[in-house]
Coordinates of C-alpha atoms and ligand atoms in Angstrom, one line a residue:
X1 CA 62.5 12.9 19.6
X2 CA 65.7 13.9 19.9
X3 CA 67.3 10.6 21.8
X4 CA 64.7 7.8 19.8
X5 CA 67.0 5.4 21.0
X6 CA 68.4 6.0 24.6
X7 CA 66.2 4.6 27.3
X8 CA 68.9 4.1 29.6
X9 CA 71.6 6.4 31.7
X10 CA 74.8 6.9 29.3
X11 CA 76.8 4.9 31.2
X12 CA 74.0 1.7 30.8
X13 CA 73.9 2.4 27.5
X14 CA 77.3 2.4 26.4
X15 CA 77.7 -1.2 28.0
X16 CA 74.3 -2.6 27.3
X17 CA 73.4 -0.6 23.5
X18 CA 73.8 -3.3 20.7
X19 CA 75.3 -6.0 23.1
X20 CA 72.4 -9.0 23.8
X21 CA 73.3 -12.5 25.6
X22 CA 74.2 -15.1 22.7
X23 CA 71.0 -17.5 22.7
X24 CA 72.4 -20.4 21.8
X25 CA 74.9 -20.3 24.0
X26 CA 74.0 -17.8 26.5
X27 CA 77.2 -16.2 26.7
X28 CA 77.2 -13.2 28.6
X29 CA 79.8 -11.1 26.2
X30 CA 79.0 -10.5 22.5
X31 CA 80.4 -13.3 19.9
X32 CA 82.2 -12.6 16.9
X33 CA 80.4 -13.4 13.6
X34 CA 83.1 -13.6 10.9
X35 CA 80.9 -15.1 8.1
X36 CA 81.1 -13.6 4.9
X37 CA 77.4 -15.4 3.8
X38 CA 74.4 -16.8 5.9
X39 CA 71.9 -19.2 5.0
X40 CA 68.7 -18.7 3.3
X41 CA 65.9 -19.7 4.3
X42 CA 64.0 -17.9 1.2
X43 CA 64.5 -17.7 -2.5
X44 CA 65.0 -14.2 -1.9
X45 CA 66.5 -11.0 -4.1
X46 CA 70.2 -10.3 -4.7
X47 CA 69.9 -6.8 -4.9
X48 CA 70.3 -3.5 -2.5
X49 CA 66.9 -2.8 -3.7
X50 CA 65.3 -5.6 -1.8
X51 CA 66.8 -4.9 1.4
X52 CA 64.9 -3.8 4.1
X53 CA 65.5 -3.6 7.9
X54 CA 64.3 -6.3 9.1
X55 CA 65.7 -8.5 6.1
X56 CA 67.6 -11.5 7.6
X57 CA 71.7 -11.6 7.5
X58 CA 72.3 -12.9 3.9
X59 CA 75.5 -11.4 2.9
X60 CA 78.2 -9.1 5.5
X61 CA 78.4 -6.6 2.9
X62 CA 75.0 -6.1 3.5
X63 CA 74.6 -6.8 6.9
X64 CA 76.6 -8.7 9.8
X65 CA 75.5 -9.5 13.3
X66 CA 78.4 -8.3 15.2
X67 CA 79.1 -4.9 12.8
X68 CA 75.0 -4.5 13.4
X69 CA 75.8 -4.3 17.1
X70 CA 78.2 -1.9 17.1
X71 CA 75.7 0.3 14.9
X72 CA 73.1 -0.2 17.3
X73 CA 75.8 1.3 20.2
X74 CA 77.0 3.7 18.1
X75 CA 73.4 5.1 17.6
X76 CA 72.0 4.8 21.0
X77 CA 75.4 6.7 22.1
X78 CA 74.6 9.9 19.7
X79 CA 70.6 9.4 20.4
X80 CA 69.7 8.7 16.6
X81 CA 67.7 6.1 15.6
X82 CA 70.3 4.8 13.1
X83 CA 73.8 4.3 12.3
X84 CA 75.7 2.7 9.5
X85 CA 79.5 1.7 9.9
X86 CA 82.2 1.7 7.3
X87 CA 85.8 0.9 6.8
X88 CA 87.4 4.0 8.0
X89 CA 86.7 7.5 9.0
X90 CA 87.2 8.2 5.4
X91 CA 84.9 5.9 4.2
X92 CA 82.3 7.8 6.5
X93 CA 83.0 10.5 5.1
X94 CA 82.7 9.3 1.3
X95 CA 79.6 7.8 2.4
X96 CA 78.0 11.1 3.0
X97 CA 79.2 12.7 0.1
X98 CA 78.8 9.9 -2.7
X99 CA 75.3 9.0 -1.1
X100 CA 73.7 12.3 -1.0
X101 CA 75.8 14.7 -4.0
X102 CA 75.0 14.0 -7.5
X103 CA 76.5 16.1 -10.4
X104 CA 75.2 19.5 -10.5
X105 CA 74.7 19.4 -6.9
X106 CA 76.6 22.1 -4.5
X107 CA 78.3 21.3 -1.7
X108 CA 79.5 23.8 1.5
X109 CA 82.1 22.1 3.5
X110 CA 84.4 23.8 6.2
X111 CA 87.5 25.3 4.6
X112 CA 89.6 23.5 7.4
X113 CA 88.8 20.2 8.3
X114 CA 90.2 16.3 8.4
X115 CA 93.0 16.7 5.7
X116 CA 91.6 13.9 3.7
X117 CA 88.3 15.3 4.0
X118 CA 89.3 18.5 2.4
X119 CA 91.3 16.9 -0.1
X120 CA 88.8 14.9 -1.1
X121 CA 86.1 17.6 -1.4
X122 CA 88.3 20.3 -3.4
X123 CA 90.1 17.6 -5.6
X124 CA 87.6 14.5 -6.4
X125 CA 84.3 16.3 -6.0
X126 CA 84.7 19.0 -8.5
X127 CA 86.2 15.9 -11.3
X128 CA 82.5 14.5 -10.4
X129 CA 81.0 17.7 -11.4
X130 CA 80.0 18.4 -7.9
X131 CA 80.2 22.2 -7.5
X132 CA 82.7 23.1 -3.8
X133 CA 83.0 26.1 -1.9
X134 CA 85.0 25.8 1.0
X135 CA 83.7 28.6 3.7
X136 CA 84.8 29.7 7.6
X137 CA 82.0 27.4 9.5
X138 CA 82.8 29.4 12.7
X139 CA 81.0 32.4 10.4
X140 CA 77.0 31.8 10.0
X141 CA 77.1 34.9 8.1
X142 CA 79.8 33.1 5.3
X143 CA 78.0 30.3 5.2
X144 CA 74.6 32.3 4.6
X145 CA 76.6 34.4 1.6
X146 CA 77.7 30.6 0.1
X147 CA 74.2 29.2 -0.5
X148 CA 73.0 28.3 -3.6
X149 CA 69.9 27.0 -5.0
X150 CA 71.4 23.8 -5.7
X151 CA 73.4 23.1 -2.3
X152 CA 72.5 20.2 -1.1
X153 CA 74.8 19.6 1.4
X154 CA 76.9 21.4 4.2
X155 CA 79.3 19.7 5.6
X156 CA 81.3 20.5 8.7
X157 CA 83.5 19.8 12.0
X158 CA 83.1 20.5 14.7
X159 CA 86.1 21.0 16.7
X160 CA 87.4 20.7 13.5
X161 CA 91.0 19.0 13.2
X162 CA 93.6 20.3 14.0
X163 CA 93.1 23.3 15.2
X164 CA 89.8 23.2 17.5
X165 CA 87.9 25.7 16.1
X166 CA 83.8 25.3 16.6
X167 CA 80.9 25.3 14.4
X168 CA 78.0 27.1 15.9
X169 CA 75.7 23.8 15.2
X170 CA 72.2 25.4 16.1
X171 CA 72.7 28.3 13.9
X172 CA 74.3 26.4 10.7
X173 CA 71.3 23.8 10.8
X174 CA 68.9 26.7 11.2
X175 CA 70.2 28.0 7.2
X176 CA 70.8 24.3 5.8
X177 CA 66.9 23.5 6.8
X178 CA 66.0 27.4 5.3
X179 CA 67.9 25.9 2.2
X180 CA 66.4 22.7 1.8
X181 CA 70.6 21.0 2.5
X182 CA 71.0 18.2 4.8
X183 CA 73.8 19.2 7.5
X184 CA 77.0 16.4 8.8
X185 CA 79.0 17.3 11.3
X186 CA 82.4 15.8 11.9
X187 CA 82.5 14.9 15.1
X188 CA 85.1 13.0 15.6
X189 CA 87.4 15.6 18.1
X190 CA 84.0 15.5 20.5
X191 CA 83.2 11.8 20.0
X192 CA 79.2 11.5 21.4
X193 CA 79.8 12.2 24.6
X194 CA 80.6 15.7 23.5
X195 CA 77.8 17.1 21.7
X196 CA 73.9 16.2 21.5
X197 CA 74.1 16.8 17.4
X198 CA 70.6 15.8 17.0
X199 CA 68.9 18.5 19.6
X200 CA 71.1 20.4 17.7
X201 CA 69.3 20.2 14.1
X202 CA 72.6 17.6 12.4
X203 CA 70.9 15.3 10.1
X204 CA 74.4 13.0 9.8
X205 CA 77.0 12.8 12.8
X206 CA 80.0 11.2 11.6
X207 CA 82.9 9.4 13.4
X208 CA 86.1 8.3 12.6
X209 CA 86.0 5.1 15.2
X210 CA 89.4 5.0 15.0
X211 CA 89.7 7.6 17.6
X212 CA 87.6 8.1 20.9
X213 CA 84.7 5.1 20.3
X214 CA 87.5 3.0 19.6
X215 CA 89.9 4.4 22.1
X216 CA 92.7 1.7 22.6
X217 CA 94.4 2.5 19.1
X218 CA 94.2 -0.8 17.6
X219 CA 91.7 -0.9 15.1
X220 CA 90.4 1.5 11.9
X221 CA 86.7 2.3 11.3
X222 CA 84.1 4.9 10.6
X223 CA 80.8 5.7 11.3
X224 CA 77.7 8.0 10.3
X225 CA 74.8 8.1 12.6
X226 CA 71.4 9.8 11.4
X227 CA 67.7 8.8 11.2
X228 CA 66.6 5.6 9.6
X229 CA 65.3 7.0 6.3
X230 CA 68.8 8.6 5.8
X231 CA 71.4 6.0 7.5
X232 CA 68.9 3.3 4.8
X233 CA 70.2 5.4 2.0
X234 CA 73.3 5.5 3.1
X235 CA 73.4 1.2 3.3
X236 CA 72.5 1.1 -0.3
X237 CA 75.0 3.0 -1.8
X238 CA 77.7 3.2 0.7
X239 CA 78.1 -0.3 1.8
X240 CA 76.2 -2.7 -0.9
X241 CA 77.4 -0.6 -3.7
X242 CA 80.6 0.9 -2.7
X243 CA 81.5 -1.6 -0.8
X244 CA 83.9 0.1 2.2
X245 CA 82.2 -2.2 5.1
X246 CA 84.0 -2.7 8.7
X247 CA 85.3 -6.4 9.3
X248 CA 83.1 -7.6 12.1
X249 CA 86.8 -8.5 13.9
X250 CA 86.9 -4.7 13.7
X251 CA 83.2 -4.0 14.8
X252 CA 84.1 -6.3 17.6
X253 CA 87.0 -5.0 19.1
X254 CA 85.4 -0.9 18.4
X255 CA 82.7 -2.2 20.6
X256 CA 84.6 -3.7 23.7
X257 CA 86.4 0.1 23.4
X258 CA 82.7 1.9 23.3
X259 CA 81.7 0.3 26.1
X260 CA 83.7 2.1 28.7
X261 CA 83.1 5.6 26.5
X262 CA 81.6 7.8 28.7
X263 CA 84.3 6.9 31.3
X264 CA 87.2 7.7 29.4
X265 CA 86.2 11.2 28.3
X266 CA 85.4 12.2 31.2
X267 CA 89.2 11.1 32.0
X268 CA 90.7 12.8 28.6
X269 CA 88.7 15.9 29.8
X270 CA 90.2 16.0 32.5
X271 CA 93.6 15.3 31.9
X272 CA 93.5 17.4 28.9
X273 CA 92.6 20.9 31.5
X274 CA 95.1 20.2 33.9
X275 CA 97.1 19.1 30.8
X276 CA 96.5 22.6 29.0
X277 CA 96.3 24.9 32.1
X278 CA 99.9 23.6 32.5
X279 CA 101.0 24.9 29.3
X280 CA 99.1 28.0 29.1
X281 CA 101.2 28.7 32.9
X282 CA 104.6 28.0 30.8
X283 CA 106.5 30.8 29.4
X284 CA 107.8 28.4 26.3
X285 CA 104.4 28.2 24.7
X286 CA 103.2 31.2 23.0
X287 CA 99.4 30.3 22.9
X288 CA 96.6 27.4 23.6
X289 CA 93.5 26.2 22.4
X290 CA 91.4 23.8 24.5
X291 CA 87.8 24.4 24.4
X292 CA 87.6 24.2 28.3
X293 CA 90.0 27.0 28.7
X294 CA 88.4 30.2 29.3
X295 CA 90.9 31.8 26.6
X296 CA 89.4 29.5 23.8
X297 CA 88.1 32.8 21.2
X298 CA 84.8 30.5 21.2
X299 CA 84.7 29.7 24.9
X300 CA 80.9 31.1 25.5
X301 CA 79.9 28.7 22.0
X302 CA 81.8 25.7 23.8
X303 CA 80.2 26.0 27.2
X304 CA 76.5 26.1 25.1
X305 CA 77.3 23.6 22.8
X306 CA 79.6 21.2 24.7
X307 CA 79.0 18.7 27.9
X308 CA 82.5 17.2 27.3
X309 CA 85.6 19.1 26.0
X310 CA 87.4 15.9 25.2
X311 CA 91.0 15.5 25.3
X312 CA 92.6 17.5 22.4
X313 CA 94.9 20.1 22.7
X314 CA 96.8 22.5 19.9
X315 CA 99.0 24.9 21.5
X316 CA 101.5 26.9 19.8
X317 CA 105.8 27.7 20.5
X318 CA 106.8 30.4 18.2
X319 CA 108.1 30.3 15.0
X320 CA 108.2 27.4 12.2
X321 CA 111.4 26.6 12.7
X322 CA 110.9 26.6 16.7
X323 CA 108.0 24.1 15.9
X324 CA 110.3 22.2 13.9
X325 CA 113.0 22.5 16.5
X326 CA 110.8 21.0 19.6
X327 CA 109.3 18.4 17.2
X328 CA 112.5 17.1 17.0
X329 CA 113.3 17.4 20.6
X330 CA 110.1 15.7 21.0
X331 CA 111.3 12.4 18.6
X332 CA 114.2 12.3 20.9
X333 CA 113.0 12.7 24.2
X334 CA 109.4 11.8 24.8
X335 CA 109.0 8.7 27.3
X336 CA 105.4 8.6 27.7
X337 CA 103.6 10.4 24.5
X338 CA 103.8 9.0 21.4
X339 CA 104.9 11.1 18.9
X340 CA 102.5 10.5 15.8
X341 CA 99.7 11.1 14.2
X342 CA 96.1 9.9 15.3
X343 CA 93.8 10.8 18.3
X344 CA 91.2 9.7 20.7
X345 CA 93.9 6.7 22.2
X346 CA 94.2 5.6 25.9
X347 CA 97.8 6.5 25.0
X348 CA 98.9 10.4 23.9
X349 CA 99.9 11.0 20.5
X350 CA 101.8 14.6 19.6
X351 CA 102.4 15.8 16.3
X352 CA 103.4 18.8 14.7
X353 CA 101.6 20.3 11.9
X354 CA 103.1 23.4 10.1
X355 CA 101.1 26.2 9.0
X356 CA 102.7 26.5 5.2
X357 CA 102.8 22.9 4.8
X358 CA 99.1 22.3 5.3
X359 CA 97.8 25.3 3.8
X360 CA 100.2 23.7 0.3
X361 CA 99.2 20.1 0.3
X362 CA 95.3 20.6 2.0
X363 CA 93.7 23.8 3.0
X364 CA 94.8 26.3 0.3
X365 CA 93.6 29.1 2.1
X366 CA 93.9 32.9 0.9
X367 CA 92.8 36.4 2.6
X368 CA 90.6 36.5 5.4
X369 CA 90.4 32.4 5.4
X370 CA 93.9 32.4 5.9
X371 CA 94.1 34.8 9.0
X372 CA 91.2 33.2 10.3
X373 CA 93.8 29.9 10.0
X374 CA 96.5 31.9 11.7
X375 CA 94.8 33.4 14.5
X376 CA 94.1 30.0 15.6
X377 CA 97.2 28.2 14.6
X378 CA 100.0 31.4 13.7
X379 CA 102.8 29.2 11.8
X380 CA 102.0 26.0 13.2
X381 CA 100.9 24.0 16.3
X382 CA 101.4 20.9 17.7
X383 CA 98.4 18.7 18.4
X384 CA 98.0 17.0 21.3
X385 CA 95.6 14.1 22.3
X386 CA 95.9 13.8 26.1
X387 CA 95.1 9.9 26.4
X388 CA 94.4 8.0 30.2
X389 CA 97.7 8.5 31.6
X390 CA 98.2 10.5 35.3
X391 CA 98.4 14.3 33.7
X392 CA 101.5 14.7 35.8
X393 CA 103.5 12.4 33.7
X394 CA 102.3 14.1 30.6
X395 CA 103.0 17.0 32.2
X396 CA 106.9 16.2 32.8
X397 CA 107.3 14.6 29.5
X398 CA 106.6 18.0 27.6
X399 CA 108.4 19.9 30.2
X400 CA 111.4 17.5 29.2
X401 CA 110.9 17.9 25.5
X402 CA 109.7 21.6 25.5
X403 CA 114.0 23.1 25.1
Ligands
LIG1 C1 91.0 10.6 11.7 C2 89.9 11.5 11.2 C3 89.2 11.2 10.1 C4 89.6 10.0 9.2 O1 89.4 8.8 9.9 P1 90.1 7.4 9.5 O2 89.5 6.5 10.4 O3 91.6 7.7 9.7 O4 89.8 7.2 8.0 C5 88.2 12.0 9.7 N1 87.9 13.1 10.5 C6 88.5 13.4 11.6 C7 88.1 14.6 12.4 C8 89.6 12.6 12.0 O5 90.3 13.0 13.1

């Protein structure tokens, strides 16, 4: 029950998930089907009401061949038996919450997460009458303190961005199922290689597709993979009604990048250890977190919960203005990373994200919340996504750019 949809090795499935010959043409690699309409065969309904899933193509907001094949990838890859995409990571995320919270509903998300993610819960949700509270996910016992008879939703992320915390998944889905919620998980940072989120009691795995399934850095898209019944919901509202679909160019190119997933994680995985045993060895950084490093505070939680660490890195240099100070250093003198933001590239990407500044603009943390920040991230911390290049050469571009 808990991989519906993956017959086939990982490896098989990333390649063959989703991807069928072209019949009338018999080409062996998937066409692109960039029609906004198809024809109809039936006087049929014009309503999300009447769709069903074996309805034919009639409309791409609806449905579209070559998006549908990247859903069916998508799915097989995280073992659900359903996945809708949408136009960004952010749409995925809107998805969730406008599909499944109604006014009057309560909704426990992760008090540090994707920064539009917590923007969007503490700042649009509450104008929707949606009632927020934002709780330490790494903390069953907070999130047991948080329900309410109307939550209906607990949202989290897991390693959440940016600083790589972890969400003990078995144990959170254990109290959203005692509470009658639904549980997403983020899981962007561990893409589906990373976590089995299903065996693990998630009802809604969410990517942003702009990172690892993608993986080349060239095109934006989300994605939220769950069981039929839910991922059907999710179609009506999310894409018929809201309207944030992925272009099938998009779907197209997110799909040539899936198929070589399993590969490339196991390379970021790889590069990222050697990538962060390296730093944690070099006396200018004051502290890493890398969920394959034995020093991660939640190393025992990775080990059960993770079969690929991925690639991302946050480590730490000192002060604020020393983070400044190397982030500069960094502009001027990386060759190889690229310094901005994003993740989950063949290429690395760097950026340096300041404690106060985030806590201002997204997190607004206070007390215990806040140390819990700091002891992860102390006054800021630059993240790191360690892309396909030979870790050597990452290694002596920071070396360069570390002062
Ligand atoms: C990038 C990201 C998002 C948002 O995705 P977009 O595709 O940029 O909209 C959401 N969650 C996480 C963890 C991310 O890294």
């Amino acid at each position: 029950m808990t991989k519906p949809n993956r017959p086939a090795g990982i490896m098989t499935t990333a390649i063959h998930a989703g991807d069928h010959p072209d019949p009338a043409t018999r080409a062996s690699a998937p066409p692109i089907h960039m029609s906004s309409t198809f024809l109809s065969d039936d006087i049929a309904g014009f309503s999300a009401h009447d769709l069903t899933p074996d309805s034919p193509y009639t409309y791409t907001r609806w449905a579209n061949p070559t998006v549908a094949g990247l859903e069916a990838k998508i799915a097989a890859l995280q073992g659900t038996e359903a996945c809708l995409a949408t136009a960004s990571g952010m749409a995925a995320a809107s998805a969730i919450f406008f599909t499944f919270l109604s006014s009057g509903d309560h909704l426990i998300v992760s008090d540090v997460s994707y920064a539009g993610v917590a923007e969007l819960a503490r700042d649009t949700l509450p104008r929707m009458g949606v009632e927020v509270s934002t709780v330490n996910m790494s903390d069953p016992a907070s999130v047991a303190q948080a329900i309410r008879p109307n939550t209906r939703l607990i949202h989290t992320e897991s390693p959440v961005n940016p600083i790589g915390r972890l969400t003990d998944l078995a144990a959170i889905s254990k109290l959203a199922r005692q509470a009658g919620a639904l549980l997403s998980c983020d899981a962007t940072f561990a893409s589906p290689l990373g976590m089995d989120t299903s065996a693990l009691g998630v009802d809604l795995t969410m990517h942003s597709i702009t990172k690892y399934i993608g993986g080349h850095g060239d095109a934006v898209g989300g994605a939220v993979a769950g069981s039929s019944e839910l991922i059907g919901k999710m179609r009506a509202e999310a894409s018929i009604h809201h309207g944030g679909i992925l272009s099938p160019f998009n779907a197209w190119l997110i799909a040539r990048g899936a198929t070589t997933l399993p590969l490339r994680m196991k390379a970021h995985e790889a590069g990222a250890m050697a990538v962060a045993k390296w730093l944690e060895a070099d006396p200018r950084v004051t502290r890493v977190i890398y969920p394959g490093l034995a020093s991660h505070p939640q190393a025992d939680l990775a080990a059960r919960q993770m079969s690929n660490m991925s690639g991302m890195i946050s480590f730490q240099v000192g002060s604020a203005a020393d983070g400044e100070r190397i982030a500069q250093l960094m502009i001027e003198r990386l060759k190889v990373i690229h310094y901005a933001v994003s993740l989950g590239h063949h290429r690395s990407l760097i950026f340096w994200m300041g404690t106060d500044g985030l806590m201002e603009t997204s997190f607004r943390l206070e007390g215990a919340q806040l140390a819990d920040y700091r002891s992860f991230a102390g006054d800021g911390i630059f993240r790191l996504s360690v892309g396909l290049e030979d870790a050597e050469d990452l290694i002596a571009d920071l070396d360069g750019a570390l002062g």
